[in-house]
PDB file of C-alpha atoms in Angstrom:
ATOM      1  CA  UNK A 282       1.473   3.266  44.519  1.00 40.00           C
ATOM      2  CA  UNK A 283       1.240  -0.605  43.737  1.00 43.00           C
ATOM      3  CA  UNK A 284       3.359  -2.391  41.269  1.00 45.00           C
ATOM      4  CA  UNK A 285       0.229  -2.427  38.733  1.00 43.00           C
ATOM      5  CA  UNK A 286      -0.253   1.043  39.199  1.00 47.00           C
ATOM      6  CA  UNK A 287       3.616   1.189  37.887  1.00 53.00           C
ATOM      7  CA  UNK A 288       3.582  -1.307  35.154  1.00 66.00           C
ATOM      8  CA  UNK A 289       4.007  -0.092  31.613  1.00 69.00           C
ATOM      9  CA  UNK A 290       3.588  -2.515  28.173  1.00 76.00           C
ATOM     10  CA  UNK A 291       5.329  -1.547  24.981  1.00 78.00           C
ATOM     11  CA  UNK A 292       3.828  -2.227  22.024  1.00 81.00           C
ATOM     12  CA  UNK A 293       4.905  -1.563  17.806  1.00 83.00           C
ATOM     13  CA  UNK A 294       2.542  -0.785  15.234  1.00 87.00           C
ATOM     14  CA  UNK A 295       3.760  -0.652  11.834  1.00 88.00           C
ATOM     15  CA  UNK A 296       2.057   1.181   8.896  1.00 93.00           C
ATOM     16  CA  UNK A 297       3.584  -0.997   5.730  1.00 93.00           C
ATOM     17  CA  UNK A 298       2.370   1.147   2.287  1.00 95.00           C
ATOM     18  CA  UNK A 299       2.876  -0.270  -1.237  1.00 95.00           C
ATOM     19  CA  UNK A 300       1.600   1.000  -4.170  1.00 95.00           C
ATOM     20  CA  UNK A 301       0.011  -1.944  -7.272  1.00 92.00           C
ATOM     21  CA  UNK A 302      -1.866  -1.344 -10.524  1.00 89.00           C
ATOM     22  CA  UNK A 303      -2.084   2.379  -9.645  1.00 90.00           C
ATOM     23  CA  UNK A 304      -3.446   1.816  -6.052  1.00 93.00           C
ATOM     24  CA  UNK A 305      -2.127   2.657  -2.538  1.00 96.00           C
ATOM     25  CA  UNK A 306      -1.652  -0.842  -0.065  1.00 96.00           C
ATOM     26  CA  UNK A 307      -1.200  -1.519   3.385  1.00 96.00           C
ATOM     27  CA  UNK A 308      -0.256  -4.682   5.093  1.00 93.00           C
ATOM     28  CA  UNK A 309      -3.082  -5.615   7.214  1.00 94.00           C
ATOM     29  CA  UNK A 310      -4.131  -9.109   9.952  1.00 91.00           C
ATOM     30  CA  UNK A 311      -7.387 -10.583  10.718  1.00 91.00           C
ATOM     31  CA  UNK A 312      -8.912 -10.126   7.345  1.00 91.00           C
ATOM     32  CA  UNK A 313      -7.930  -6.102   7.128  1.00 93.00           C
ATOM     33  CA  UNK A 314      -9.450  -5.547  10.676  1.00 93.00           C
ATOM     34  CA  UNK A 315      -5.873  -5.124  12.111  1.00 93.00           C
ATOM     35  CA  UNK A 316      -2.188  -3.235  11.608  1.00 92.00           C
ATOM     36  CA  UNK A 317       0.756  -5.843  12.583  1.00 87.00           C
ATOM     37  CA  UNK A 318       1.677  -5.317  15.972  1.00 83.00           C
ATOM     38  CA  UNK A 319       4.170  -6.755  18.723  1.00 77.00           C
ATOM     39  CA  UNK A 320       5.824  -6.200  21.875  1.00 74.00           C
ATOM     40  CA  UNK A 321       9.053  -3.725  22.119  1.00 67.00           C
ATOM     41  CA  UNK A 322      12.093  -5.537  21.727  1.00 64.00           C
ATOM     42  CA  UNK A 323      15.287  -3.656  23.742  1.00 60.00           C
ATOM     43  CA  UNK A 324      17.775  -5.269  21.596  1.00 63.00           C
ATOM     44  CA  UNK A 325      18.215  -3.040  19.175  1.00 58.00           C
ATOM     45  CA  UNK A 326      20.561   0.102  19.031  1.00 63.00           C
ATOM     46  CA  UNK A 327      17.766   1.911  18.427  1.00 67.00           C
ATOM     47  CA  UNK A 328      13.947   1.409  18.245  1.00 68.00           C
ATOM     48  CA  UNK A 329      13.800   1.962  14.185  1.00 71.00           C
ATOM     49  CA  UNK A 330      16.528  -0.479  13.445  1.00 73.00           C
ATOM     50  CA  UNK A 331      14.231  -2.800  15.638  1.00 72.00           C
ATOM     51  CA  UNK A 332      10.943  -1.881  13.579  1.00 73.00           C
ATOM     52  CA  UNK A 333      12.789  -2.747  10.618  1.00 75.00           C
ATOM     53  CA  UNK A 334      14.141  -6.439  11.224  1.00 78.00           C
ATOM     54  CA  UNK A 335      10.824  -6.779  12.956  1.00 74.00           C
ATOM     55  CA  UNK A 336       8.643  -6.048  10.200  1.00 74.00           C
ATOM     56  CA  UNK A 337      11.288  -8.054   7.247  1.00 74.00           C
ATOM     57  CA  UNK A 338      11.194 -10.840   9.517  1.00 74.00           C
ATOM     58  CA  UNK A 339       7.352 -10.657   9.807  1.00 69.00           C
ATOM     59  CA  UNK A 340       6.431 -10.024   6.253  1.00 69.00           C
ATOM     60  CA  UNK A 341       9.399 -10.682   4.173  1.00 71.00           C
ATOM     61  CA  UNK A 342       8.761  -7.743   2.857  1.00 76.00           C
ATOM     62  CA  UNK A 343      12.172  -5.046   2.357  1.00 79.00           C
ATOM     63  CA  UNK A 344      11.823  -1.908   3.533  1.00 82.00           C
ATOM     64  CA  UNK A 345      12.552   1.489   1.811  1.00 84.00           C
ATOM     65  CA  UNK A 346      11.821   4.757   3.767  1.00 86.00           C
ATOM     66  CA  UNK A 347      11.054   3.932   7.514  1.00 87.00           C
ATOM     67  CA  UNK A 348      10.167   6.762  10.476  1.00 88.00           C
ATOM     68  CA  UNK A 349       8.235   6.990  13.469  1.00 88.00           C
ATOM     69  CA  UNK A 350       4.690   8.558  13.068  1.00 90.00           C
ATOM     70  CA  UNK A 351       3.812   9.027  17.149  1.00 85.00           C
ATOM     71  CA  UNK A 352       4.106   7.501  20.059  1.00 83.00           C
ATOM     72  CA  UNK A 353       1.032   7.600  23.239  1.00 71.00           C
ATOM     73  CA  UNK A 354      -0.132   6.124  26.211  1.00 69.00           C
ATOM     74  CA  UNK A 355      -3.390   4.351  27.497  1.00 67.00           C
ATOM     75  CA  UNK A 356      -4.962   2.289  29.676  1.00 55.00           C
ATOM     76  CA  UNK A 357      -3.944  -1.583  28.469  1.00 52.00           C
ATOM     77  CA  UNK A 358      -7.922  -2.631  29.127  1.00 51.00           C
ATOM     78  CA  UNK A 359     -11.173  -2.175  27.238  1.00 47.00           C
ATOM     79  CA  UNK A 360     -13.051  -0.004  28.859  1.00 45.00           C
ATOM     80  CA  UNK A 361     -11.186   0.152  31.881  1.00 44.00           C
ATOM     81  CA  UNK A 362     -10.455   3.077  34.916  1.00 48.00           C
ATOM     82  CA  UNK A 363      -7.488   4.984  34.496  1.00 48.00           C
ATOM     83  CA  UNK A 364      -5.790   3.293  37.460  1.00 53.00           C
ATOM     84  CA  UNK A 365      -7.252  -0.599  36.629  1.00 56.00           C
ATOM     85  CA  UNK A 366      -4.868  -1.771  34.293  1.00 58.00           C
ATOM     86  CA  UNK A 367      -1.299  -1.081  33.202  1.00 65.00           C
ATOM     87  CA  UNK A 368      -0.350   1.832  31.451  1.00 74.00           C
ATOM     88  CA  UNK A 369      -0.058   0.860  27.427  1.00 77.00           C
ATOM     89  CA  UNK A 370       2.299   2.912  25.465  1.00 81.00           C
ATOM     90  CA  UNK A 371       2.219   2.346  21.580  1.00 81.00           C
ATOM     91  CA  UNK A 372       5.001   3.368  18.661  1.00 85.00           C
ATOM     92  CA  UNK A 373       3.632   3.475  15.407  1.00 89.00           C
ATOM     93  CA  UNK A 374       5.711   3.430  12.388  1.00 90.00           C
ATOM     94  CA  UNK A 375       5.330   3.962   8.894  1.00 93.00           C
ATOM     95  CA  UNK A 376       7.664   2.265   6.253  1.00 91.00           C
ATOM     96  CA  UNK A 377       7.586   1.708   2.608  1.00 94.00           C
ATOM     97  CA  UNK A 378       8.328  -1.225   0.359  1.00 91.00           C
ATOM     98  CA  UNK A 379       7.405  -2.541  -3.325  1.00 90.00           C
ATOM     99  CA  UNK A 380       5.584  -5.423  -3.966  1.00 85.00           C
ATOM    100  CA  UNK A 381       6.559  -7.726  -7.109  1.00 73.00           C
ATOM    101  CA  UNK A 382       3.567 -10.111  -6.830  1.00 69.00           C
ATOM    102  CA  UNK A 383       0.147 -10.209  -4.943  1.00 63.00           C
ATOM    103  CA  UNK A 384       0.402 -11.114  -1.310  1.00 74.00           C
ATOM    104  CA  UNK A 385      -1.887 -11.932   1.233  1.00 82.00           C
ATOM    105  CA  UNK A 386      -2.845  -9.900   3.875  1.00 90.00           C
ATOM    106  CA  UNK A 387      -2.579  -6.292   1.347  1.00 93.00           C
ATOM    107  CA  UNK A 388      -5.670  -4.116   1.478  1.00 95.00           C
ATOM    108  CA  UNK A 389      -6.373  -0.839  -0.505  1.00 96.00           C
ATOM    109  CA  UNK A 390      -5.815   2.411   1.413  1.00 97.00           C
ATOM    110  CA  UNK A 391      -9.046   3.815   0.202  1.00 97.00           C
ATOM    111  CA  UNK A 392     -11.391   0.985   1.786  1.00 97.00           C
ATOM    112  CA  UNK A 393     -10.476   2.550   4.982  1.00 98.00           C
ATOM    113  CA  UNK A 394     -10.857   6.184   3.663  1.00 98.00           C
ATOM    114  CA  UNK A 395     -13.191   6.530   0.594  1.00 96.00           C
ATOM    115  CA  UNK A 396     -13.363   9.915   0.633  1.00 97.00           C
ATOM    116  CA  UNK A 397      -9.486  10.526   0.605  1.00 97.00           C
ATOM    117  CA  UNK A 398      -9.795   9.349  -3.226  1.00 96.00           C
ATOM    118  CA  UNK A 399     -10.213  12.301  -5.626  1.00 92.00           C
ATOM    119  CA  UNK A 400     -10.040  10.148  -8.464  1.00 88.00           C
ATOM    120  CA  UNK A 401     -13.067   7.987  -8.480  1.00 78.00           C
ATOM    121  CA  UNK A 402     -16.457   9.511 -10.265  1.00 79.00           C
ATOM    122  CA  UNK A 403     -18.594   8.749  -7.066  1.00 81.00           C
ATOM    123  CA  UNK A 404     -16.061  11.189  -4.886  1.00 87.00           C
ATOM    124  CA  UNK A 405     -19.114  14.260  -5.587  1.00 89.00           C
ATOM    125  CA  UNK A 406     -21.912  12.034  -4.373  1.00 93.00           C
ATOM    126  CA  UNK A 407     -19.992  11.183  -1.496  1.00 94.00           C
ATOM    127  CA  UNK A 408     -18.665  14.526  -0.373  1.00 93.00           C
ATOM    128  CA  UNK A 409     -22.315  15.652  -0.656  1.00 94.00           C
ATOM    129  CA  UNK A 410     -23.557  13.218   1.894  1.00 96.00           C
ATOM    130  CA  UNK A 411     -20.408  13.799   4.080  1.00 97.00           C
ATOM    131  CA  UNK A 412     -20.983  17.736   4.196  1.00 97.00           C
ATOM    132  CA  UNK A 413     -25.041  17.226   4.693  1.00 97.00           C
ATOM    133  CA  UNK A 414     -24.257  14.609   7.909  1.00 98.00           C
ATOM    134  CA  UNK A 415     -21.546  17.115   8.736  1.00 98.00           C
ATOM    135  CA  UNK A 416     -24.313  20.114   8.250  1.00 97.00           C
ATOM    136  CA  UNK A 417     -26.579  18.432  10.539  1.00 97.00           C
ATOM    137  CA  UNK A 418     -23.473  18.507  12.835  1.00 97.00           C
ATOM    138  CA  UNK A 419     -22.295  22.030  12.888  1.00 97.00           C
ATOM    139  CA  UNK A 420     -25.839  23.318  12.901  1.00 97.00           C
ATOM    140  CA  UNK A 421     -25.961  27.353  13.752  1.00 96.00           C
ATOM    141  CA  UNK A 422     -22.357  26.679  15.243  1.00 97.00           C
ATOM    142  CA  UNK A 423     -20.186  29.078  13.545  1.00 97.00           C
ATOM    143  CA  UNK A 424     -17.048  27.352  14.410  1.00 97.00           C
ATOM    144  CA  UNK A 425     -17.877  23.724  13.357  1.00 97.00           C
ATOM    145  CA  UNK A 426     -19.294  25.068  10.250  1.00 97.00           C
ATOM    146  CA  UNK A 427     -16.182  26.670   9.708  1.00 97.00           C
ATOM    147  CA  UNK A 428     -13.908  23.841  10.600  1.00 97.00           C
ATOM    148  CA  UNK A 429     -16.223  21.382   8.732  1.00 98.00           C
ATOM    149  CA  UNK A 430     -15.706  23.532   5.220  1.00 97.00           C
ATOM    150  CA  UNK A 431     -11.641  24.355   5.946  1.00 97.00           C
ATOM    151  CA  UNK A 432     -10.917  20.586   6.696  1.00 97.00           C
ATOM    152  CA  UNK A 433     -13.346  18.779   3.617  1.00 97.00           C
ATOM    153  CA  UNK A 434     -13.095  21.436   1.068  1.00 95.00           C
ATOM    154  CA  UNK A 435     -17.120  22.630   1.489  1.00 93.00           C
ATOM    155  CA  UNK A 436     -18.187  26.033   0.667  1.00 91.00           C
ATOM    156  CA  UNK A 437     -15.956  26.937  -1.759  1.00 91.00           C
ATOM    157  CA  UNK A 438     -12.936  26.282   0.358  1.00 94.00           C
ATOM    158  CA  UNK A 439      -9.685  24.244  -1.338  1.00 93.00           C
ATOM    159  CA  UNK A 440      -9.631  20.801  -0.784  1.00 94.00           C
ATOM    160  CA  UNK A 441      -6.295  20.170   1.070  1.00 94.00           C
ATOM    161  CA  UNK A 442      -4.986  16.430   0.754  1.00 94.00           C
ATOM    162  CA  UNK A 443      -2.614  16.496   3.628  1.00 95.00           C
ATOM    163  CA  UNK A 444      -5.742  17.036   5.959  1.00 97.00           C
ATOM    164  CA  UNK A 445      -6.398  13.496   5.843  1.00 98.00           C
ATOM    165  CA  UNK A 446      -5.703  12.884   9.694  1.00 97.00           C
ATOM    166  CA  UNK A 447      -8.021  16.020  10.615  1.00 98.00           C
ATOM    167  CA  UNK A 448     -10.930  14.563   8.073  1.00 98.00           C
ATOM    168  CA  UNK A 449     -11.117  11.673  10.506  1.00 98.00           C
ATOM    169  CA  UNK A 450     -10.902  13.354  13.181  1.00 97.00           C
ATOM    170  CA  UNK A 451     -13.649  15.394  12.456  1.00 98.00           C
ATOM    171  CA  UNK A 452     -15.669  12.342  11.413  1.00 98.00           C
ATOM    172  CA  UNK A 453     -15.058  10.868  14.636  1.00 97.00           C
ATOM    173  CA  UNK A 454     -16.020  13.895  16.798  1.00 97.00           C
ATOM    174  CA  UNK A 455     -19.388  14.806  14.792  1.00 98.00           C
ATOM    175  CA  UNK A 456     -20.180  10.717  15.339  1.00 97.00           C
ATOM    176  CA  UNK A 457     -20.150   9.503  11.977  1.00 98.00           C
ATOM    177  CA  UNK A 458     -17.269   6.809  12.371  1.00 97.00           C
ATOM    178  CA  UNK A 459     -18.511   3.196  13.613  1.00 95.00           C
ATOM    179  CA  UNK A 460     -15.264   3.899  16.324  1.00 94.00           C
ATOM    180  CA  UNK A 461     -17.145   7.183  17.631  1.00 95.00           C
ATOM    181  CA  UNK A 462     -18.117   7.287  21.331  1.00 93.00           C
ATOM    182  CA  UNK A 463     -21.055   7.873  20.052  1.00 94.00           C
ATOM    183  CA  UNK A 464     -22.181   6.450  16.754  1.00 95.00           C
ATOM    184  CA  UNK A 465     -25.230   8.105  14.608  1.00 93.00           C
ATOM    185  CA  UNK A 466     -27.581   6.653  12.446  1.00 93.00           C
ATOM    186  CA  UNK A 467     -25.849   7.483   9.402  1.00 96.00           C
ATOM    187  CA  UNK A 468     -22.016   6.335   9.239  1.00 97.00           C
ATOM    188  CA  UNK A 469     -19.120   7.524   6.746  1.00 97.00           C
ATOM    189  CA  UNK A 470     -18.835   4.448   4.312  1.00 96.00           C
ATOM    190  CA  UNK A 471     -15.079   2.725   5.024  1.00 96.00           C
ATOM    191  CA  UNK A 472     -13.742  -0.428   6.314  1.00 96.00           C
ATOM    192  CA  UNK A 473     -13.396   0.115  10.479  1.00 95.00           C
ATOM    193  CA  UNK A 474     -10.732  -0.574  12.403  1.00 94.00           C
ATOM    194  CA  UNK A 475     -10.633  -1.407  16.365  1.00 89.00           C
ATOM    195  CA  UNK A 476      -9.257   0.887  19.115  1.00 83.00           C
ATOM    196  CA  UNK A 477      -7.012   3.617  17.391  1.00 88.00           C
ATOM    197  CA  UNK A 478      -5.967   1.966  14.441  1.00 92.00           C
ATOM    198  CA  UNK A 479      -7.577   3.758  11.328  1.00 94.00           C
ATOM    199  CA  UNK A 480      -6.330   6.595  13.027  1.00 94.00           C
ATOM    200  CA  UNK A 481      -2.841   5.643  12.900  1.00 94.00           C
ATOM    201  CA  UNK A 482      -3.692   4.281   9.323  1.00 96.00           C
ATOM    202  CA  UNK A 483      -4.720   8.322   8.680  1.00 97.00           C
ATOM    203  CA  UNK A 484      -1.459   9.678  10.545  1.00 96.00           C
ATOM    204  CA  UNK A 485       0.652   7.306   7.996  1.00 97.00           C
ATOM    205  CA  UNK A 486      -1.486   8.250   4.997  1.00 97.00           C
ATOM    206  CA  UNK A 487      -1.233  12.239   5.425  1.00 97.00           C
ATOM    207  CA  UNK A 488       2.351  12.426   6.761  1.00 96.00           C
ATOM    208  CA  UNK A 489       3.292  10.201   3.171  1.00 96.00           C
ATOM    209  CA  UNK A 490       1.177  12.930   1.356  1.00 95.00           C
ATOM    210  CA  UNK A 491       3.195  15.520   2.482  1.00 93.00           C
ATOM    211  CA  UNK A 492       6.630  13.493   2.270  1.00 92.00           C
ATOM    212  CA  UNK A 493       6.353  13.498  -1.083  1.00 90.00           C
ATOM    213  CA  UNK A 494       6.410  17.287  -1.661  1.00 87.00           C
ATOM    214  CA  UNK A 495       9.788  17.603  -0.146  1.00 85.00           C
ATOM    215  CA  UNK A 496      11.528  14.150   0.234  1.00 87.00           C
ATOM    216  CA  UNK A 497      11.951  11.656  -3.005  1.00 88.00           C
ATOM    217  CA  UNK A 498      10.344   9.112  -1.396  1.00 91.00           C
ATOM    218  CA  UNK A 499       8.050   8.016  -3.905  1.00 93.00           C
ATOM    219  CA  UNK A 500      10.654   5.975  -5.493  1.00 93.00           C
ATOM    220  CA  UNK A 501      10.833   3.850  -2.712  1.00 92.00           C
ATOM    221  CA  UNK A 502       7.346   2.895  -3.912  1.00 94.00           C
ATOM    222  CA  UNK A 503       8.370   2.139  -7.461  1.00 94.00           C
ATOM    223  CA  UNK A 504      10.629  -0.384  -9.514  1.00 93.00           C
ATOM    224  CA  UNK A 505      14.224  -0.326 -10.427  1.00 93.00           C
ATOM    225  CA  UNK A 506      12.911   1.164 -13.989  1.00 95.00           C
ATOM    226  CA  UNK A 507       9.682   2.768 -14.646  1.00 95.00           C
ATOM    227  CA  UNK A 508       8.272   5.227 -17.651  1.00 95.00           C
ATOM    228  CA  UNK A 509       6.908   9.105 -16.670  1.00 95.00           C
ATOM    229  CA  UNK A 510       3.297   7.837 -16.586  1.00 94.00           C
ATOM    230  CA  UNK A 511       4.004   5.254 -14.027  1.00 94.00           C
ATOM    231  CA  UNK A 512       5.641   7.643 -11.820  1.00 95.00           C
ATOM    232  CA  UNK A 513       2.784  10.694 -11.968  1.00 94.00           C
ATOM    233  CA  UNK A 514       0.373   7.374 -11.800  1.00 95.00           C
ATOM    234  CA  UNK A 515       1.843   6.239  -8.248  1.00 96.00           C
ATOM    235  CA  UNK A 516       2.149   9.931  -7.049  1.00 95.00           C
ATOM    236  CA  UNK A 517      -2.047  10.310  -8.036  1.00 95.00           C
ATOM    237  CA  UNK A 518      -2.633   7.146  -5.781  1.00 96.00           C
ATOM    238  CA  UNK A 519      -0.620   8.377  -3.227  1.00 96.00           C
ATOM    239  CA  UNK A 520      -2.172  12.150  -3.380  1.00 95.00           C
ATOM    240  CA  UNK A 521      -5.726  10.923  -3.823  1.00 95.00           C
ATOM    241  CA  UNK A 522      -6.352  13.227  -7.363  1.00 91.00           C
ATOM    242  CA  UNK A 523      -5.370  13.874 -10.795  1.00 90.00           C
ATOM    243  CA  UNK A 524      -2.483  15.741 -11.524  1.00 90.00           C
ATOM    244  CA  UNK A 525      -1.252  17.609 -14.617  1.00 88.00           C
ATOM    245  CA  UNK A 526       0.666  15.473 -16.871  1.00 88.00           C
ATOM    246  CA  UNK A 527       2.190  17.838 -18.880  1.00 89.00           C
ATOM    247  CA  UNK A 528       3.806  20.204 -15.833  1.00 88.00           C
ATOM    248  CA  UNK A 529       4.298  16.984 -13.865  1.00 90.00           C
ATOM    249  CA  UNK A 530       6.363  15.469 -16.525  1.00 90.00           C
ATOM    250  CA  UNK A 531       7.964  19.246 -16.962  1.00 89.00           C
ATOM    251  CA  UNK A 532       8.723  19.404 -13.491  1.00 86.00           C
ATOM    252  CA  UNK A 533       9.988  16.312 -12.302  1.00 88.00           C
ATOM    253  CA  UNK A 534      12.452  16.350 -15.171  1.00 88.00           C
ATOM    254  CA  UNK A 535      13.610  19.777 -13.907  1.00 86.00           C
ATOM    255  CA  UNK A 536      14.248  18.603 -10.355  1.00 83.00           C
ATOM    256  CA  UNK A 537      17.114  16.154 -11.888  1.00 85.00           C
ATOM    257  CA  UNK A 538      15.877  13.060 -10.287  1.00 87.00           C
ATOM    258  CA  UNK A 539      15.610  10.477 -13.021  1.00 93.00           C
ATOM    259  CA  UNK A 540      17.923   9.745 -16.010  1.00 93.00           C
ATOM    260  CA  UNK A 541      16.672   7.977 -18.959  1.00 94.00           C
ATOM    261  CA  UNK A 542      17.920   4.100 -19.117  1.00 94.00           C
ATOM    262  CA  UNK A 543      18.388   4.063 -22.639  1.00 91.00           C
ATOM    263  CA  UNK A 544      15.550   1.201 -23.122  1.00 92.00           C
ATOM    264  CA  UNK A 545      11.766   1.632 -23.536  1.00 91.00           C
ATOM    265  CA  UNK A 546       8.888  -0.258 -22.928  1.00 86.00           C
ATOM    266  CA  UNK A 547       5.844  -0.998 -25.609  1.00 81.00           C
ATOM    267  CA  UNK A 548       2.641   0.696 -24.867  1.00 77.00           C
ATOM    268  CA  UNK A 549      -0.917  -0.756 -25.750  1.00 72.00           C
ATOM    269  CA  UNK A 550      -1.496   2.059 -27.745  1.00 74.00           C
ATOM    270  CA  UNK A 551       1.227   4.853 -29.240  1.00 72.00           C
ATOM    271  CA  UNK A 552       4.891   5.084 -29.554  1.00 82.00           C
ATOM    272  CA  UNK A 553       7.158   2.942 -27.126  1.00 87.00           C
ATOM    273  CA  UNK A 554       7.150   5.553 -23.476  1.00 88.00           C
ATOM    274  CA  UNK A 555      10.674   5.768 -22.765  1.00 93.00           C
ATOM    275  CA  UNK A 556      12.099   3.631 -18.954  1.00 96.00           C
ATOM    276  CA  UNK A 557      13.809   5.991 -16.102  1.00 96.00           C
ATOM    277  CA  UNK A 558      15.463   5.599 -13.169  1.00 95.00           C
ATOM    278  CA  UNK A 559      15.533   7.290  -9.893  1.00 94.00           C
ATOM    279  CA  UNK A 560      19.151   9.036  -9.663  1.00 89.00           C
ATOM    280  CA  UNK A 561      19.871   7.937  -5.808  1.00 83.00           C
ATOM    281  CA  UNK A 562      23.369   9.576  -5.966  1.00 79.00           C
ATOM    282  CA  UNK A 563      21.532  12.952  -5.890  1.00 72.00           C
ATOM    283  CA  UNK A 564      19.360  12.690  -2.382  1.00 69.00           C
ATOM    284  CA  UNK A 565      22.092  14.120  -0.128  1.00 65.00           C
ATOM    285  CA  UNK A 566      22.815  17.312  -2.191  1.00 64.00           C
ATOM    286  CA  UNK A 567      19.057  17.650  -3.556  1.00 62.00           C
ATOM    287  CA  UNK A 568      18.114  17.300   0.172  1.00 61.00           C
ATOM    288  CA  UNK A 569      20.772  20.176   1.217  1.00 55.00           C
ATOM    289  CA  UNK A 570      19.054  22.398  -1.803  1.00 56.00           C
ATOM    290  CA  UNK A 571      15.817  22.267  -0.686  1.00 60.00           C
ATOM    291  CA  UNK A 572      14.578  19.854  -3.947  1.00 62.00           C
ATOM    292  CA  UNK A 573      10.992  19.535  -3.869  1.00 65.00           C
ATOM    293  CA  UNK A 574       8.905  16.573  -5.605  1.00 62.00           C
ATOM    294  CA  UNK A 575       5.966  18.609  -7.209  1.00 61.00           C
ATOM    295  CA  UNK A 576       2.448  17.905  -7.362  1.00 61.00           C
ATOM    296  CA  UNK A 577       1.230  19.535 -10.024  1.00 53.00           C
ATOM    297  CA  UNK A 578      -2.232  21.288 -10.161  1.00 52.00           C
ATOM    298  CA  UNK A 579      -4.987  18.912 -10.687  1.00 50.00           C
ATOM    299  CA  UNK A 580      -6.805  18.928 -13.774  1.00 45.00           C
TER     300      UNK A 580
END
């Protein structure tokens, strides 16, 4: 076997989520076409530690909650043989930070996945053109109709928000993504991405979604203080829909993960809404227990 035959690149991708004025961001290049990216630096005690310094030195942005989404392998050319070009194998990361002021380079989440937002009043109109292309799809194929209703919530079926990764997928397979082999006439509305970088955008977006549920890592996402509504208001961006905000408020007080600051902060309209703060002494035992971060039942 030649030496190209052996030769393997490394390459980072790293998945950088915010959350501002009630909306998910991620750090993109080239005018939100790209994820930041680099070559694998051996260094480092260990290839997190490197993502980290790599992406603060990059962005001068801190990071909160960092991990590893996947690693794969592919051929290094466009449109290349198997055996033409060097063997690529790409790490993608997804790590979490707060931003105090606008920055360049931050895009919304949802222009790359419309129909992950629950919240907007268009999401109906949308999910009925989805499921019609997707229809058209499936045809009399029992199976695709059945995986087309489980993963987008058609039929009657629940809509499940950690899914996100298998909505694309789907998207992609029935041709309805500008990235499919094999584009149709009528394409899913959403900002593309080159190669397989919305998907890794999608693998970050749905493994966050179900973080939350089980890991407090939603106050990586949010300032030193913050009142209830701001909190249920950055989980809603993160999840996509509306939440409760009675039993959210109920519930996240019973999990013990805030304490009251003793300060509040004026409201445009109402009484003053009281300032928490995210108890970080608690993660290790609340972690051993099994402590979950609800979402609530939409409304």
């Amino acid at each position: 076997m030649s030496a190209l035959h052996n030769a393997v690149h490394s390459e980072l991708v790293a998945v950088l989520i915010a959350v501002q004025d009630e909306a998910p961001l991620v750090l993109t290049l080239d005018h939100g076409r790209n994820l930041p990216s680099g070559p694998l630096e051996t260094g480092h005690r260990s290839l997190q530690r490197g993502m980290r310094l790599w992406i603060e030195q990059q962005t001068q942005c801190h990071l909160g909650h960092i991990e590893q989404l996947y690693t794969f392998a592919e051929a290094s050319g466009e449109g290349a043989g198997e055996h033409d070009h060097p063997r690529l194998i790409r790490i993608s990361y997804m790590g979490l930070t707060r931003l105090e002021d606008a920055q360049a380079g931050w895009r919304g989440l949802y222009e790359y996945f419309p129909w992950e937002n629950r919240r907007e009043s268009g999401a109906e109109q949308l999910d009925h053109e989805i499921g019609r292309a997707l229809a058209q799809w499936a045809g009399r194929d029992a199976a695709r109709q059945w995986r087309c209703a489980e993963t987008f919530g058609l039929e009657g079926q629940p809509w499940n928000d950690e899914l996100v990764l298998h909505r694309y997928e789907l998207l992609w397979e029935a041709g309805l993504l500008p990235e499919s082999r094999q584009p149709g006439a009528w394409l899913a509305p959403g900002r593309a991405m080159p190669s397989d970088r919305r998907r890794i955008l999608a693998t970050a977006l749905a493994r966050l979604r179900a973080k939350i549920r089980y890991r407090p890592v939603v106050f990586e996402l949010m300032p030193e203080t913050f009142t209830l509504w701001q909190l249920q208001r950055t989980v809603e961006a993160i999840a996509g829909r509306p939440l409760h905000k009675q039993n959210f408020r109920r519930l996240i007080l019973a999990q013990d993960l805030v304490e009251e600051t003793g300060e509040s902060e004026i409201q445009a309209q109402g009484r003053p809404a009281r300032l928490y703060r995210f108890r970080r002494e608690v993660i290790g035992t609340r972690q051993l227990m099994g402590s979950k971060l609800p979402i609530a039942r939409s409304v």
